Amino acid sequence: MDSIAVHGLPSCLSDARRLAARLAVPIREIDLHRFPDDELRVTTKPAARTTIIYATLDRPNDKLVSILLACDAFRRDGAERIVLVAPYLCYMRQDAAFHAGEAISQAVIGRLLSTVADRVVTVNAHLHRTTDIGMVFPRIDADNLTALPAIAEFLLQSSLDPDIVVVGPDQESGPWVADLADRLKRNYAVGTKHRHSDQSVAIDFAKPAMFAGRPVLLLDDIVSSGGTLIACAGALREGGARSIDAVITHALFEAKLTDKFLKAGIHSIRSTNSISHPTNAVLLDAVIANALRAEVAHAALGRNS
Ligand code: R5P
């Protein structure tokens, strides 16, 4: 039995392959078969003592079932430690019951994954009222890595206008925006967001005049319906922004929304590869591999804790 290996879901196999190559460990594909009634059959290759599953969790429901089934197969095949690498972690936004009768999805998914994995590694998980990833996974190891150094390095390699203002759409984005602006040595501003529904959002800024004639770099963790970025671009245009570009971590939106973004005055959107998407520009390979180096070292020594 191998001491350690990466097993990837088919939908993210190329990212899993690069991770395994960086760590110099074997890569194996998890095979999925969909039955006519939409049930899934999961077939795994031989488990390693430390089995790393690479499965980013956008469009998550089938993937969650695949992970549960794969973990059962790995455990029965002798896996002692299972590490789930999910660069995008689903269901994190519903961290409270906002209306009567709603479930707290974040807690449910945290409990579910804790029953099968020993460690979860993710990137820029959407933690708002939950301040720490350990609160989502109280009984297992968990790491919420930051994409900001990789994003900053990427931006600093391009010709960045000295006058550019880094902008976040809402108070939640404040810490990331301040961090990125600090890394880029640029000014920043944060808006106030009023969400009326999934698609309907309004954003305002305390001092919109500060954008007059200046280029703006919008930063957000997730783009899903696109409503937040579009509303933010509207407020920035009203403030007289010269140009608007965006950089985001998780591109959940459908690629066909690009035209809507262009019409809203957003010239470009660049994302990390946490989710495979045409806007991918910033690779998270190094940040994820670095978080797993200790697993490789421990596995080589035959230690799994
Ligand atoms: C919200 O709190 C997040 O940080 C994002 O701003 C939000 O998820 C974006 O969603 P949408 O693209 O649907 O407006």
Coordinates of C-alpha atoms and ligand atoms in Angstrom, one line a residue:
M1 CA 0.0 0.0 0.0
D2 CA 1.3 3.5 -0.9
S3 CA 1.9 5.8 2.1
I4 CA 0.2 8.7 0.4
A5 CA -1.6 9.4 -2.9
V6 CA -3.9 12.0 -4.5
H7 CA -7.3 10.8 -5.8
G8 CA -9.2 13.3 -7.9
L9 CA -12.8 13.5 -9.0
P10 CA -13.1 13.5 -12.8
S11 CA -14.3 17.1 -12.8
C12 CA -11.1 18.4 -11.3
L13 CA -8.6 15.8 -12.4
S14 CA -6.2 18.2 -14.1
D15 CA -5.8 20.3 -11.0
A16 CA -5.4 17.1 -8.9
R17 CA -2.7 15.9 -11.3
R18 CA -0.7 19.1 -10.9
L19 CA -1.0 18.9 -7.1
A20 CA 0.2 15.3 -7.1
A21 CA 3.1 16.2 -9.4
R22 CA 4.1 19.1 -7.1
L23 CA 4.0 16.8 -4.1
A24 CA 5.7 14.0 -6.0
V25 CA 3.0 11.5 -5.0
P26 CA 0.9 9.1 -7.1
I27 CA -2.3 10.5 -8.8
R28 CA -5.4 8.3 -9.2
E29 CA -8.9 9.0 -10.7
I30 CA -12.1 8.3 -8.8
D31 CA -14.5 6.8 -11.4
L32 CA -18.1 7.8 -11.4
H33 CA -21.0 6.0 -13.1
R34 CA -24.4 7.6 -13.3
F35 CA -27.3 5.2 -13.3
P36 CA -30.5 6.0 -15.2
D37 CA -32.2 7.1 -12.0
D38 CA -29.3 9.6 -11.3
E39 CA -27.8 7.5 -8.5
L40 CA -24.0 7.3 -8.6
R41 CA -21.7 4.4 -8.4
V42 CA -18.2 5.3 -7.3
T43 CA -15.2 3.1 -8.0
T44 CA -11.9 4.0 -6.4
K45 CA -8.3 2.9 -7.2
P46 CA -6.3 1.4 -4.3
A47 CA -6.2 3.6 -1.2
A48 CA -3.0 4.9 0.3
R49 CA -2.5 5.1 4.1
T50 CA -2.9 8.9 3.7
T51 CA -5.5 9.4 1.0
I52 CA -5.9 13.0 -0.3
I53 CA -9.1 13.5 -2.2
Y54 CA -9.1 16.5 -4.5
A55 CA -12.7 17.6 -5.1
T56 CA -13.7 21.2 -5.4
L57 CA -17.3 21.6 -4.4
D58 CA -19.0 23.9 -6.8
R59 CA -22.3 22.5 -8.1
P60 CA -21.9 20.3 -5.0
N61 CA -24.7 17.9 -4.5
D62 CA -23.5 15.0 -6.7
K63 CA -19.9 15.7 -5.6
L64 CA -20.8 15.4 -1.9
V65 CA -22.4 12.0 -2.5
S66 CA -19.3 11.0 -4.5
I67 CA -17.0 12.0 -1.6
L68 CA -19.1 10.1 0.9
L69 CA -19.1 6.9 -1.2
A70 CA -15.4 7.3 -2.1
C71 CA -14.4 7.7 1.6
D72 CA -16.3 4.5 2.4
A73 CA -14.3 2.6 -0.3
F74 CA -11.0 4.1 0.9
R75 CA -11.6 3.3 4.6
R76 CA -12.6 -0.3 3.7
D77 CA -9.4 -0.5 1.6
G78 CA -7.3 0.5 4.6
A79 CA -6.9 4.3 4.4
E80 CA -5.9 5.6 7.9
R81 CA -6.1 9.3 7.2
I82 CA -8.3 11.0 4.6
V83 CA -7.6 14.6 3.7
L84 CA -10.2 16.4 1.6
V85 CA -8.9 19.2 -0.5
A86 CA -11.9 21.3 -1.6
P87 CA -10.5 24.7 -2.9
Y88 CA -14.1 25.8 -3.1
L89 CA -16.2 24.7 -0.1
C90 CA -19.9 24.7 -0.7
Y91 CA -22.8 25.7 1.5
M92 CA -20.7 28.1 3.6
R93 CA -22.9 31.2 3.0
Q94 CA -26.0 29.8 4.8
D95 CA -24.3 30.2 8.2
A96 CA -27.5 31.2 10.1
A97 CA -31.3 30.6 9.8
F98 CA -32.1 33.9 8.1
H99 CA -35.8 33.0 8.0
A100 CA -38.1 30.7 10.0
G101 CA -37.8 27.1 8.9
E102 CA -34.4 27.4 7.2
A103 CA -31.5 24.9 8.0
I104 CA -28.1 26.1 8.9
S105 CA -26.4 24.5 5.9
Q106 CA -22.9 25.4 6.9
A107 CA -23.1 23.4 10.1
V108 CA -24.8 20.5 8.4
I109 CA -22.2 20.2 5.7
G110 CA -19.4 20.6 8.3
R111 CA -20.8 17.8 10.4
L112 CA -21.3 15.6 7.3
L113 CA -17.8 15.9 6.0
S114 CA -16.4 15.5 9.6
T115 CA -17.8 12.0 9.6
V116 CA -15.7 10.9 6.7
A117 CA -12.5 13.0 6.6
D118 CA -9.8 13.6 9.1
R119 CA -8.8 17.0 7.6
V120 CA -10.4 19.5 5.2
V121 CA -8.3 22.0 3.3
T122 CA -10.0 24.9 1.6
V123 CA -9.4 28.4 0.3
N124 CA -11.1 31.6 1.2
A125 CA -14.1 29.8 2.6
H126 CA -17.1 32.1 2.9
L127 CA -17.0 32.6 6.7
H128 CA -18.9 35.6 7.9
R129 CA -20.6 35.2 11.2
T130 CA -18.5 32.0 11.7
T131 CA -15.1 33.5 12.3
D132 CA -13.0 30.4 12.1
I133 CA -13.0 27.3 9.9
G134 CA -12.5 25.2 13.1
M135 CA -16.1 26.2 14.1
V136 CA -17.4 24.5 10.9
F137 CA -15.3 21.3 11.5
P138 CA -14.9 21.2 15.3
R139 CA -13.8 17.6 15.5
I140 CA -11.3 17.3 12.7
D141 CA -8.3 19.3 11.3
A142 CA -9.3 22.1 9.0
D143 CA -7.4 24.9 7.1
N144 CA -8.9 27.9 5.4
L145 CA -6.0 29.0 3.2
T146 CA -5.8 32.5 1.7
A147 CA -5.6 33.2 -2.0
L148 CA -4.6 36.8 -1.5
P149 CA -0.7 36.3 -1.7
A150 CA -1.2 34.5 -5.0
I151 CA -3.6 37.1 -6.3
A152 CA -1.3 40.0 -5.3
E153 CA 1.7 38.3 -6.9
F154 CA -0.3 37.8 -10.1
L155 CA -1.4 41.5 -10.1
L156 CA 2.1 42.8 -9.3
Q157 CA 3.4 41.0 -12.4
S158 CA 1.0 43.0 -14.6
S159 CA 1.3 46.7 -15.2
L160 CA -0.8 48.0 -12.3
D161 CA -1.9 51.6 -12.6
P162 CA -0.4 53.6 -9.6
D163 CA -3.7 55.4 -9.2
I164 CA -5.8 52.2 -9.0
V165 CA -8.3 51.9 -6.0
V166 CA -9.0 48.4 -4.6
V167 CA -12.7 48.2 -3.9
G168 CA -14.8 45.6 -2.0
P169 CA -18.6 45.5 -2.4
D170 CA -19.6 45.1 1.2
Q171 CA -18.3 45.3 4.8
E172 CA -17.5 41.5 4.8
S173 CA -15.0 42.1 2.1
G174 CA -13.3 44.8 4.2
P175 CA -10.4 42.6 5.6
W176 CA -9.5 41.0 2.2
V177 CA -9.6 44.4 0.5
A178 CA -7.4 46.0 3.1
D179 CA -5.0 43.1 2.9
L180 CA -4.8 43.2 -0.9
A181 CA -4.5 47.0 -1.0
D182 CA -1.6 46.7 1.5
R183 CA 0.2 44.1 -0.6
L184 CA -0.3 46.3 -3.7
K185 CA 0.5 49.5 -1.9
R186 CA -2.7 51.1 -3.2
N187 CA -5.8 52.9 -1.6
Y188 CA -9.0 51.0 -0.9
A189 CA -12.7 51.5 -0.3
V190 CA -15.5 49.3 0.8
G191 CA -19.2 49.7 0.0
T192 CA -22.4 48.9 1.8
K193 CA -24.5 46.2 0.3
H194 CA -28.3 45.9 0.5
R195 CA -29.5 42.5 -0.8
H196 CA -33.1 42.4 -1.8
S197 CA -33.1 38.9 -3.3
D198 CA -30.7 36.4 -4.9
Q199 CA -30.4 38.6 -8.0
S200 CA -31.3 42.0 -6.7
V201 CA -28.6 44.0 -4.9
A202 CA -27.9 47.7 -4.2
I203 CA -24.5 49.1 -3.2
D204 CA -23.5 52.5 -2.1
F205 CA -20.2 54.1 -1.1
A206 CA -19.7 56.7 1.7
K207 CA -17.4 58.9 -0.6
P208 CA -18.2 58.1 -4.2
A209 CA -16.3 61.2 -5.4
M210 CA -13.0 59.4 -4.6
F211 CA -13.4 57.3 -7.7
A212 CA -13.7 60.2 -10.1
G213 CA -11.2 59.6 -13.0
R214 CA -9.5 56.7 -11.3
P215 CA -9.2 53.0 -12.3
V216 CA -10.8 50.6 -9.9
L217 CA -10.0 47.0 -9.1
L218 CA -13.0 45.2 -7.6
L219 CA -12.3 42.3 -5.2
D220 CA -14.8 39.7 -4.0
D221 CA -14.6 36.1 -2.7
I222 CA -17.5 34.7 -4.8
V223 CA -19.3 35.7 -7.9
S224 CA -22.5 33.7 -8.4
S225 CA -25.4 35.5 -9.9
G226 CA -23.2 38.5 -10.7
G227 CA -25.6 40.8 -9.0
T228 CA -23.1 42.1 -6.5
L229 CA -20.4 43.0 -9.0
I230 CA -22.9 44.6 -11.4
A231 CA -24.5 46.7 -8.7
C232 CA -21.0 47.7 -7.5
A233 CA -19.9 48.7 -11.0
G234 CA -23.0 50.8 -11.3
A235 CA -22.1 52.7 -8.1
L236 CA -18.5 53.1 -9.2
R237 CA -19.6 54.5 -12.6
E238 CA -21.8 57.0 -10.9
G239 CA -18.8 58.0 -8.9
G240 CA -16.9 58.6 -12.2
A241 CA -14.5 55.6 -12.1
R242 CA -12.3 55.7 -15.3
S243 CA -12.2 51.9 -15.6
I244 CA -13.4 48.8 -13.7
D245 CA -11.7 45.4 -13.5
A246 CA -12.4 42.6 -11.1
V247 CA -10.4 39.8 -9.4
I248 CA -12.2 37.1 -7.5
T249 CA -11.4 33.8 -5.8
H250 CA -14.4 31.6 -6.7
A251 CA -16.0 31.9 -10.1
L252 CA -19.3 30.2 -9.6
F253 CA -21.0 32.2 -12.4
E254 CA -22.0 30.9 -15.8
A255 CA -19.6 32.0 -18.5
K256 CA -22.4 33.5 -20.5
L257 CA -22.7 36.3 -17.9
T258 CA -19.6 37.8 -19.3
D259 CA -21.6 40.0 -21.7
K260 CA -23.6 41.4 -18.8
F261 CA -20.4 42.3 -16.9
L262 CA -19.1 44.1 -20.0
K263 CA -22.3 46.0 -20.4
A264 CA -22.0 47.0 -16.7
G265 CA -18.6 48.5 -17.5
I266 CA -16.5 45.7 -16.0
H267 CA -13.7 45.2 -18.5
S268 CA -12.2 42.0 -17.1
I269 CA -12.8 39.4 -14.4
R270 CA -9.9 37.2 -13.4
S271 CA -10.4 34.3 -11.0
T272 CA -8.3 31.7 -9.2
N273 CA -8.6 28.1 -10.3
S274 CA -10.5 27.1 -7.2
I275 CA -13.2 26.3 -9.7
S276 CA -12.4 25.5 -13.3
H277 CA -13.7 28.5 -15.3
P278 CA -12.8 30.5 -18.4
T279 CA -11.8 33.5 -16.2
N280 CA -9.1 31.4 -14.4
A281 CA -5.8 33.4 -14.2
V282 CA -4.4 32.8 -10.7
L283 CA -3.2 29.3 -9.9
L284 CA -3.5 28.1 -6.3
D285 CA -1.2 25.2 -6.8
A286 CA 1.7 26.5 -4.6
V287 CA -0.6 27.5 -1.7
I288 CA -2.4 24.2 -1.6
A289 CA 0.8 22.1 -2.1
N290 CA 2.5 24.0 0.7
A291 CA -0.4 23.2 3.1
L292 CA 0.0 19.5 2.3
R293 CA 3.8 19.1 2.6
A294 CA 3.6 18.0 6.3
E295 CA 1.2 15.2 5.2
V296 CA 3.8 13.9 2.8
A297 CA 6.5 14.1 5.4
H298 CA 4.4 12.4 8.0
A299 CA 3.3 9.7 5.6
A300 CA 6.9 9.0 4.6
L301 CA 7.7 8.4 8.3
G302 CA 4.7 6.2 8.7
R303 CA 2.9 8.7 11.0
N304 CA -0.6 9.7 10.4
S305 CA -1.3 12.3 13.1
Ligands
R5P1 C1 -21.4 37.7 -0.3 O1 -21.5 37.9 0.9 C2 -20.2 37.3 -1.1 O2 -19.1 37.9 -0.5 C3 -20.4 37.7 -2.5 O3 -20.5 39.1 -2.6 C4 -21.7 37.1 -3.1 O4 -21.7 35.7 -2.8 C5 -21.8 37.3 -4.5 O5 -22.9 36.7 -5.0 P1 -23.7 37.2 -6.3 O6 -22.7 37.2 -7.4 O7 -24.8 36.2 -6.5 O8 -24.2 38.6 -6.0

